[in-house]
Amino acid sequence: MKLTRRHFIKSLGAAGATVAAPMSFSVKANGAEDYKALICVFLAGGNDFFHQVLPLDSTNYNKYASSRNSTLVSRSQINPLNIKDANGVQFGLHKAMSPLMHLFNQGKANIALNVGPLLAPVTSDDIAADRAELPPFLFAHNKQQEVWQHSWMGQDYSENGWLGMSMDVLSRSYGGLPNAFHTGPNTLLDAYDSDKIFVNKNGFESFNMLQNAAMRSSYEDNANQYYDSPLTAGYAEAVKQAMYAQDQMSPVVDSIPMDTRIPGSNLGMQLRAVKQMIEGAQLLGHNRQVFYVSLGGFDTHDNQVRRQDELMREFSEAIAALYATLDEEGLTDNVLTCTLSEFGRTMHDNSREGTDHGWGGGHFMFGGGTTSGTCFGTYPDFTRGGQDDNGQGRLIPKIAHEQYAAHMVKWLGMNNAGLSTVFPNLHRFGGPMA
C-alpha cells in the first residue's frame, strides 16, 4: 500500500497526541538541555566493513583469512578494541583507522554487525529452498541506495525517507526554519511536511541576487503575488522560502565561523558545515537536528587495499576531529553519528584484488550516548556455503536496516507509536536494534 500524506497524518493522529507534540526549544549557550543531533554518513559504493573491523580469535580470523587473498588484513594491521559480540568474539580495528581509537577507548563508539535490507528474517536454508521473502533490487547500487533511505510499506518502499518522515512525527506541529540539513542529493530527508536545507562544503551560502536591495524587492513582489499557474506559483513559493531561509541563516553563518580544526578533506568540509549548524542550533531555535553527508569511492572491485586505506583515513580523521571539537563543548553525548551504505561486499575477494557487491555489512556508531563493550549483532560465519552465505558469497543480514534506523530515531525521541508509523514492518523483527 502506498502511504499518502493523508494516511500518514491520520496514522499519527491515531498513534496519540504525544507522537505529534511540538518540541520545546531549550538549547543553551554553554551546553544543551534536551538537544540531540543525528548525523548520517552515507558511504557510497558499498563499504567492505569486514576489511575494517576484524575478529581477534583464531577460529573466526582463520575463516576470514581463508576467504581473502589479495585483500587480507594481517594481524599486525589490527588494533584491539574493547568490544565483543554476544558470543564473546572480540574485535580489532584496521590501523588505517587509528584516529578513531580514542573514541573507542573512551567508550564513545560502537559497531553494528551484519545489517542489511530484509523483509523478514531469512536463513540460508530458506534461500536454498526458494521460500525466502527477499527485498527487491538486491545488489544494485542505485536501487539499494534508495532502499537504505526508505522503509518497507508492505508492497513497496515508502515514498519519502525514513528520517524525513521521522522528523514529521517529531516536529510536524512546529513552524520555522527546517532542522534537516544535507550536503548532497538524497531521499533520506524527503518528508510529507518537513523541509530540508542544502549546505555545501562552505556552509550555507546566500543567493547573491537576494543581497541586492533592488533585486530583492523585485523578487519579494513577484513571490507574494497570486498565480493561476501551478508551475509559476511553485517557483514563487521556492523564492519565498529561499528569502526566509537566508534571513534566518544569516545570523548563524555571520556569527559562527567554520571549525578549521576539522580536516579540509571532502568529508571534513561537509562536517565543518554540520558543526556550524550544530553550534547555531540555539539561534535557529532547534533542539533536534538531522544531517545527511556522504563519502564516495567504496565500490572496490579492484585495488581494494590501496583505495580502502585512503578512504579509511579520510573517514577516521574527519570523524575523530569532529568529536574532538564536540567533546570540548560537552556535546559528544548529544550528537549521534551513524554510517549507512547500500550493501556490504562479498566474503571472498576476486581476481582483481577487490571484492564484489554483497548484502549484509557492518556500521559504525559514534557519540550519542553510545557505549562500547558489547556490539550490536554477532560476527557472521565466513565459511563459504555456511549458514550466513546466501549461496553466492554474500552475507545474509541478521539485523534489518529498518531496525538500525529505528534505533537512531528512537534515540532522537520517537515513541513506539511513531516507530510503527514510519516502520510498519518493524514488528517482524521484534522492534528496533537493541
Coordinates of C-alpha atoms in Angstrom, one line a residue:
M1 CA 0.0 0.0 0.0
K2 CA 1.3 3.4 -0.9
L3 CA 1.4 5.7 2.2
T4 CA -0.1 9.0 1.2
R5 CA 0.3 12.2 3.2
R6 CA -3.4 11.9 4.3
H7 CA -2.9 8.4 5.6
F8 CA 0.4 9.3 7.2
I9 CA -1.1 12.2 9.2
K10 CA -4.2 10.1 10.0
S11 CA -1.9 7.4 11.4
L12 CA -0.1 9.9 13.5
G13 CA -3.4 11.1 15.0
A14 CA -4.4 7.5 15.8
A15 CA -1.0 7.0 17.4
G16 CA -1.7 9.6 20.1
A17 CA -1.1 13.2 20.8
T18 CA 2.4 12.6 22.2
V19 CA 3.7 11.5 18.9
A20 CA 3.0 14.7 17.1
A21 CA 3.5 17.1 20.0
P22 CA 5.9 20.0 19.2
M23 CA 9.2 20.0 20.9
S24 CA 10.3 22.5 23.5
F25 CA 13.3 24.6 22.4
S26 CA 15.8 24.6 25.2
V27 CA 19.3 24.8 23.7
K28 CA 21.5 26.8 26.0
A29 CA 24.7 28.7 25.3
N30 CA 27.3 26.5 27.1
G31 CA 25.8 23.0 26.7
A32 CA 22.4 21.7 25.9
E33 CA 19.3 20.5 27.7
D34 CA 17.3 18.1 25.6
Y35 CA 19.4 18.8 22.5
K36 CA 20.1 16.0 20.1
A37 CA 21.6 15.8 16.6
L38 CA 21.8 12.8 14.3
I39 CA 24.4 12.7 11.5
C40 CA 24.0 10.0 8.9
V41 CA 27.2 9.4 6.9
F42 CA 26.5 7.5 3.6
L43 CA 29.5 5.5 2.4
A44 CA 28.5 5.3 -1.2
G45 CA 29.6 2.3 -3.3
G46 CA 29.1 -0.5 -0.8
N47 CA 31.6 -0.4 2.1
D48 CA 33.6 -3.5 2.9
F49 CA 33.2 -3.1 6.7
F50 CA 34.8 -6.5 7.4
H51 CA 38.0 -5.1 5.9
Q52 CA 37.9 -2.5 8.7
V53 CA 36.7 -4.4 11.7
L54 CA 38.1 -7.9 12.2
P55 CA 37.9 -10.8 14.8
L56 CA 40.8 -11.4 17.0
D57 CA 40.2 -15.0 17.9
S58 CA 41.9 -17.7 15.8
T59 CA 38.8 -19.5 14.7
N60 CA 37.0 -16.6 13.2
Y61 CA 40.1 -14.8 11.9
N62 CA 41.2 -18.0 10.1
K63 CA 37.8 -18.4 8.4
Y64 CA 38.0 -14.7 7.3
A65 CA 41.6 -15.3 6.1
S66 CA 40.7 -18.4 4.1
S67 CA 38.2 -16.2 2.1
R68 CA 40.7 -13.4 1.4
N69 CA 43.9 -13.4 -0.5
S70 CA 45.0 -10.1 -2.0
T71 CA 42.8 -8.1 0.3
L72 CA 43.8 -9.9 3.5
V73 CA 44.3 -7.7 6.6
S74 CA 47.1 -9.2 8.5
R75 CA 47.1 -9.5 12.3
S76 CA 49.9 -6.9 12.5
Q77 CA 47.5 -4.3 10.9
I78 CA 44.8 -4.7 13.6
N79 CA 44.4 -2.6 16.8
P80 CA 42.5 -4.5 19.5
L81 CA 39.2 -3.0 20.6
N82 CA 37.4 -3.3 23.9
I83 CA 34.3 -4.6 22.1
K84 CA 32.9 -8.2 21.9
D85 CA 29.7 -9.6 20.4
A86 CA 27.1 -11.7 22.4
N87 CA 29.1 -14.8 21.6
G88 CA 32.3 -13.4 23.1
V89 CA 34.1 -12.7 19.8
Q90 CA 36.5 -9.8 20.3
F91 CA 37.2 -7.3 17.6
G92 CA 40.0 -5.1 16.3
L93 CA 40.2 -2.0 14.1
H94 CA 42.3 -1.6 11.0
K95 CA 45.3 0.5 11.8
A96 CA 44.4 2.9 9.0
M97 CA 41.5 3.9 11.2
S98 CA 43.7 4.6 14.2
P99 CA 42.4 8.2 14.7
L100 CA 39.1 6.6 15.9
M101 CA 40.8 4.5 18.7
H102 CA 40.4 7.4 21.2
L103 CA 36.6 7.3 20.8
F104 CA 36.5 3.5 21.1
N105 CA 38.8 3.6 24.2
Q106 CA 36.6 6.3 25.8
G107 CA 33.5 4.0 25.2
K108 CA 32.1 6.6 22.8
A109 CA 32.0 4.3 19.7
N110 CA 30.4 1.0 18.8
I111 CA 29.6 -1.2 15.8
A112 CA 26.6 -2.9 14.4
L113 CA 27.3 -6.2 12.6
N114 CA 25.6 -7.8 9.6
V115 CA 23.0 -5.2 8.8
G116 CA 21.1 -5.0 5.5
P117 CA 17.7 -4.8 3.8
L118 CA 15.3 -7.5 4.9
L119 CA 11.5 -8.0 4.6
A120 CA 11.6 -10.8 7.1
P121 CA 14.2 -12.9 8.9
V122 CA 15.9 -15.1 6.3
T123 CA 18.2 -18.2 6.6
S124 CA 20.4 -19.9 4.0
D125 CA 18.0 -22.9 4.1
D126 CA 15.1 -20.5 3.2
I127 CA 17.1 -19.3 0.2
A128 CA 18.2 -22.7 -0.9
A129 CA 14.6 -24.0 -0.7
D130 CA 13.4 -20.9 -2.7
R131 CA 11.0 -20.0 0.1
A132 CA 12.8 -16.8 1.3
E133 CA 10.9 -13.5 1.2
L134 CA 13.6 -11.3 -0.3
P135 CA 13.8 -7.5 -0.8
P136 CA 13.6 -6.3 -4.4
F137 CA 16.6 -4.9 -6.3
L138 CA 19.3 -6.6 -4.2
F139 CA 22.9 -5.9 -5.2
A140 CA 22.1 -2.9 -7.5
H141 CA 23.8 0.3 -6.4
N142 CA 21.2 2.9 -7.3
K143 CA 18.2 0.8 -6.0
Q144 CA 19.9 -0.2 -2.8
Q145 CA 20.9 3.4 -2.0
E146 CA 17.2 4.2 -2.3
V147 CA 16.2 1.2 -0.2
W148 CA 18.5 2.2 2.6
Q149 CA 16.9 5.6 2.8
H150 CA 13.3 4.3 2.9
S151 CA 11.1 1.8 4.8
W152 CA 9.1 -1.1 3.6
M153 CA 5.3 -0.4 3.5
G154 CA 4.1 -3.9 2.7
Q155 CA 4.1 -3.9 -1.1
D156 CA 6.8 -1.3 -1.9
Y157 CA 9.2 1.1 -0.2
S158 CA 8.0 4.4 1.2
E159 CA 7.6 7.4 -1.0
N160 CA 9.6 9.5 1.5
G161 CA 12.7 8.8 3.5
W162 CA 12.5 7.2 6.9
L163 CA 14.4 10.1 8.5
G164 CA 12.3 12.8 6.8
M165 CA 9.1 11.0 8.0
S166 CA 10.6 10.7 11.5
M167 CA 11.1 14.5 11.6
D168 CA 7.4 14.8 10.5
V169 CA 6.5 12.7 13.5
L170 CA 8.8 14.5 15.9
S171 CA 8.1 18.1 14.8
R172 CA 5.2 18.4 12.4
S173 CA 3.4 20.8 14.7
Y174 CA 6.1 23.4 14.8
G175 CA 6.9 26.1 12.3
G176 CA 10.1 28.0 11.5
L177 CA 13.3 27.0 9.7
P178 CA 13.7 23.3 8.8
N179 CA 16.1 21.4 11.1
A180 CA 17.1 18.9 8.4
F181 CA 20.3 19.6 6.6
H182 CA 22.2 17.9 3.7
T183 CA 25.3 18.4 1.7
G184 CA 24.2 16.4 -1.4
P185 CA 21.5 14.6 -3.2
N186 CA 19.5 12.2 -1.0
T187 CA 15.9 11.0 -0.4
L188 CA 16.5 10.1 3.3
L189 CA 15.3 13.5 4.4
D190 CA 12.3 13.7 2.0
A191 CA 9.2 14.2 4.1
Y192 CA 5.5 15.0 3.9
D193 CA 5.7 18.2 5.9
S194 CA 9.3 18.9 6.9
D195 CA 11.6 20.7 4.6
K196 CA 15.4 20.3 4.3
I197 CA 18.1 22.8 3.7
F198 CA 21.2 22.4 1.5
V199 CA 24.5 23.4 2.9
N200 CA 27.6 22.9 0.7
K201 CA 31.2 22.4 1.8
N202 CA 31.5 26.1 2.5
G203 CA 28.4 26.0 4.7
F204 CA 25.1 27.8 3.9
E205 CA 25.7 30.3 1.1
S206 CA 23.1 33.0 0.4
F207 CA 21.8 33.8 -3.0
N208 CA 23.7 36.7 -4.4
M209 CA 20.6 38.0 -6.2
L210 CA 18.9 38.5 -2.8
Q211 CA 21.8 40.6 -1.4
N212 CA 21.0 43.5 -3.8
A213 CA 18.2 45.6 -2.3
A214 CA 16.6 46.4 -5.7
M215 CA 16.7 42.8 -6.8
R216 CA 15.3 41.5 -3.5
S217 CA 12.4 44.0 -3.7
S218 CA 11.6 42.7 -7.2
Y219 CA 11.7 39.1 -6.1
E220 CA 9.6 39.9 -3.0
D221 CA 6.9 41.5 -5.2
N222 CA 6.9 38.5 -7.5
A223 CA 6.9 35.9 -4.7
N224 CA 3.9 37.5 -2.9
Q225 CA 1.5 37.6 -5.9
Y226 CA -1.2 35.1 -6.7
Y227 CA -0.6 32.9 -9.7
D228 CA -3.1 30.6 -11.5
S229 CA -0.3 28.5 -13.0
P230 CA 0.9 25.8 -10.5
L231 CA 4.4 26.0 -12.0
T232 CA 4.7 29.7 -11.5
A233 CA 3.1 29.5 -8.1
G234 CA 5.6 26.8 -7.2
Y235 CA 8.5 28.9 -8.3
A236 CA 7.2 31.9 -6.3
E237 CA 6.9 29.7 -3.2
A238 CA 10.5 28.5 -3.7
V239 CA 11.8 32.1 -3.9
K240 CA 9.8 33.0 -0.8
Q241 CA 11.3 30.1 1.1
A242 CA 14.8 31.0 -0.1
M243 CA 14.4 34.5 1.2
Y244 CA 13.1 33.3 4.5
A245 CA 15.9 30.8 4.9
Q246 CA 18.5 33.4 4.1
D247 CA 17.1 35.8 6.7
Q248 CA 17.1 33.1 9.3
M249 CA 20.5 31.6 8.4
S250 CA 22.5 34.8 8.0
P251 CA 22.9 35.4 11.8
V252 CA 24.3 31.9 12.1
V253 CA 26.8 32.0 9.3
D254 CA 27.8 35.6 10.2
S255 CA 28.5 34.9 13.8
I256 CA 29.8 31.3 13.8
P257 CA 32.9 30.6 11.7
M258 CA 33.7 27.2 10.2
D259 CA 35.7 25.0 12.6
T260 CA 39.0 24.6 10.8
R261 CA 40.2 22.0 13.3
I262 CA 38.2 19.5 11.2
P263 CA 40.2 18.5 8.2
G264 CA 39.8 20.2 4.8
S265 CA 39.0 16.8 3.1
N266 CA 35.8 16.1 1.2
L267 CA 34.1 14.6 4.3
G268 CA 35.9 17.0 6.6
M269 CA 34.5 20.1 4.8
Q270 CA 31.0 18.6 5.0
L271 CA 31.4 18.0 8.7
R272 CA 32.6 21.6 9.2
A273 CA 29.2 22.7 7.7
V274 CA 27.4 20.3 10.1
K275 CA 29.4 21.6 13.1
Q276 CA 28.4 25.2 12.1
M277 CA 24.7 24.2 12.1
I278 CA 25.1 22.4 15.5
E279 CA 26.7 25.5 17.0
G280 CA 23.9 27.6 15.6
A281 CA 21.1 25.4 17.0
Q282 CA 20.3 28.0 19.7
L283 CA 20.0 30.8 17.1
L284 CA 17.9 28.6 14.9
G285 CA 15.6 27.5 17.7
H286 CA 16.3 23.8 17.2
N287 CA 16.6 21.2 19.8
R288 CA 16.6 18.4 17.2
Q289 CA 18.7 18.5 14.1
V290 CA 19.4 15.8 11.5
F291 CA 22.1 15.8 8.8
Y292 CA 23.0 13.8 5.7
V293 CA 26.6 13.8 4.4
S294 CA 28.3 11.3 2.1
L295 CA 31.7 9.9 1.1
G296 CA 32.0 8.0 -2.1
G297 CA 34.5 5.6 -3.6
F298 CA 33.6 2.4 -1.7
D299 CA 32.8 0.3 -4.8
T300 CA 36.1 -1.5 -4.5
H301 CA 36.0 -4.2 -7.3
D302 CA 39.7 -3.7 -7.8
N303 CA 42.8 -2.4 -5.9
Q304 CA 40.8 -2.5 -2.7
V305 CA 43.7 -2.3 -0.2
R306 CA 45.0 1.0 -1.6
R307 CA 41.6 2.5 -2.1
Q308 CA 40.3 1.4 1.3
D309 CA 43.4 2.8 3.0
E310 CA 42.7 6.2 1.6
L311 CA 39.0 6.2 2.4
M312 CA 39.5 4.8 5.9
R313 CA 42.0 7.6 6.7
E314 CA 39.7 10.3 5.4
F315 CA 36.7 9.0 7.2
S316 CA 38.6 8.4 10.5
E317 CA 40.4 11.7 10.6
A318 CA 37.2 13.7 9.9
I319 CA 35.1 11.9 12.5
A320 CA 37.8 12.0 15.1
A321 CA 38.3 15.7 14.6
L322 CA 34.5 16.4 14.7
Y323 CA 34.2 14.6 18.0
A324 CA 37.3 16.2 19.5
T325 CA 35.6 19.6 18.9
L326 CA 32.3 18.4 20.2
D327 CA 33.9 17.0 23.3
E328 CA 35.4 20.4 24.2
E329 CA 31.9 21.8 24.1
G330 CA 30.4 19.0 26.1
L331 CA 28.3 17.8 23.2
T332 CA 29.7 14.3 22.5
D333 CA 26.6 12.6 24.0
N334 CA 24.2 14.9 22.2
V335 CA 25.4 14.1 18.7
L336 CA 25.0 10.6 17.3
T337 CA 26.8 9.7 14.1
C338 CA 25.9 6.5 12.2
T339 CA 27.2 5.2 8.9
L340 CA 25.0 3.9 6.1
S341 CA 26.0 2.1 2.8
E342 CA 23.9 0.4 0.2
F343 CA 25.4 -3.1 0.9
G344 CA 28.5 -4.8 2.2
R345 CA 30.8 -6.8 0.0
T346 CA 31.4 -10.5 -0.7
M347 CA 33.2 -12.7 1.8
H348 CA 35.8 -13.7 -0.8
D349 CA 37.9 -11.4 -2.9
N350 CA 38.2 -11.5 -6.7
S351 CA 40.9 -11.8 -9.3
R352 CA 41.3 -8.0 -9.5
E353 CA 42.4 -7.7 -5.9
G354 CA 39.0 -6.4 -4.8
T355 CA 35.6 -7.6 -3.6
D356 CA 32.2 -7.6 -5.3
H357 CA 28.7 -6.5 -4.4
G358 CA 27.5 -8.2 -1.2
W359 CA 24.4 -7.9 1.0
G360 CA 24.9 -7.7 4.8
G361 CA 27.6 -5.4 6.1
G362 CA 28.5 -3.5 9.3
H363 CA 28.3 0.1 10.5
F364 CA 30.0 2.5 12.9
M365 CA 28.2 4.5 15.6
F366 CA 29.8 7.4 17.5
G367 CA 28.7 9.6 20.4
G368 CA 25.1 10.0 21.2
G369 CA 25.3 8.1 24.5
T370 CA 26.8 5.1 22.6
T371 CA 28.8 2.8 24.8
S372 CA 31.4 0.2 23.9
G373 CA 31.6 -3.3 25.5
T374 CA 29.1 -5.3 23.6
C375 CA 28.3 -4.5 20.0
F376 CA 25.0 -4.8 18.2
G377 CA 24.6 -8.1 16.4
T378 CA 27.1 -11.0 16.1
Y379 CA 30.0 -11.7 13.8
P380 CA 29.0 -13.7 10.7
D381 CA 30.3 -17.1 9.7
F382 CA 32.8 -16.5 6.9
T383 CA 32.5 -20.1 5.7
R384 CA 31.8 -20.4 2.0
G385 CA 28.5 -22.3 1.8
G386 CA 28.0 -21.8 5.5
Q387 CA 25.0 -20.6 7.5
D388 CA 25.5 -17.0 6.6
D389 CA 26.3 -17.4 2.9
N390 CA 23.4 -16.7 0.5
G391 CA 25.0 -19.2 -1.9
Q392 CA 27.0 -16.5 -3.8
G393 CA 29.4 -15.5 -1.1
R394 CA 27.1 -12.7 0.1
L395 CA 26.5 -12.5 3.8
I396 CA 22.8 -12.8 4.8
P397 CA 21.9 -9.9 7.2
K398 CA 20.7 -10.6 10.7
I399 CA 19.7 -7.0 11.5
A400 CA 17.3 -5.3 9.1
H401 CA 18.3 -1.8 8.1
E402 CA 15.0 -0.6 9.5
Q403 CA 15.9 -1.9 12.9
Y404 CA 19.1 0.0 12.7
A405 CA 17.3 3.1 11.5
A406 CA 14.6 2.8 14.2
H407 CA 17.4 2.7 16.8
M408 CA 18.6 6.1 15.6
V409 CA 15.2 7.8 15.6
K410 CA 14.2 6.2 18.9
W411 CA 17.3 7.9 20.4
L412 CA 16.0 11.2 18.9
G413 CA 12.8 10.7 21.0
M414 CA 10.5 8.7 18.8
N415 CA 8.0 6.7 20.8
N416 CA 6.7 3.2 19.8
A417 CA 3.6 4.5 18.0
G418 CA 5.7 6.8 15.9
L419 CA 8.1 3.9 15.1
S420 CA 5.2 1.8 13.9
T421 CA 4.0 4.6 11.6
V422 CA 7.4 5.1 10.0
F423 CA 8.5 1.4 10.1
P424 CA 5.3 -0.7 9.8
N425 CA 7.4 -3.8 9.0
L426 CA 9.4 -3.5 12.2
H427 CA 7.3 -5.9 14.2
R428 CA 8.5 -8.8 12.1
F429 CA 12.0 -8.3 13.6
G430 CA 10.9 -7.7 17.2
G431 CA 11.4 -4.0 17.2
P432 CA 14.4 -1.6 16.9
M433 CA 18.0 -2.8 17.1
A434 CA 18.9 -3.2 20.8

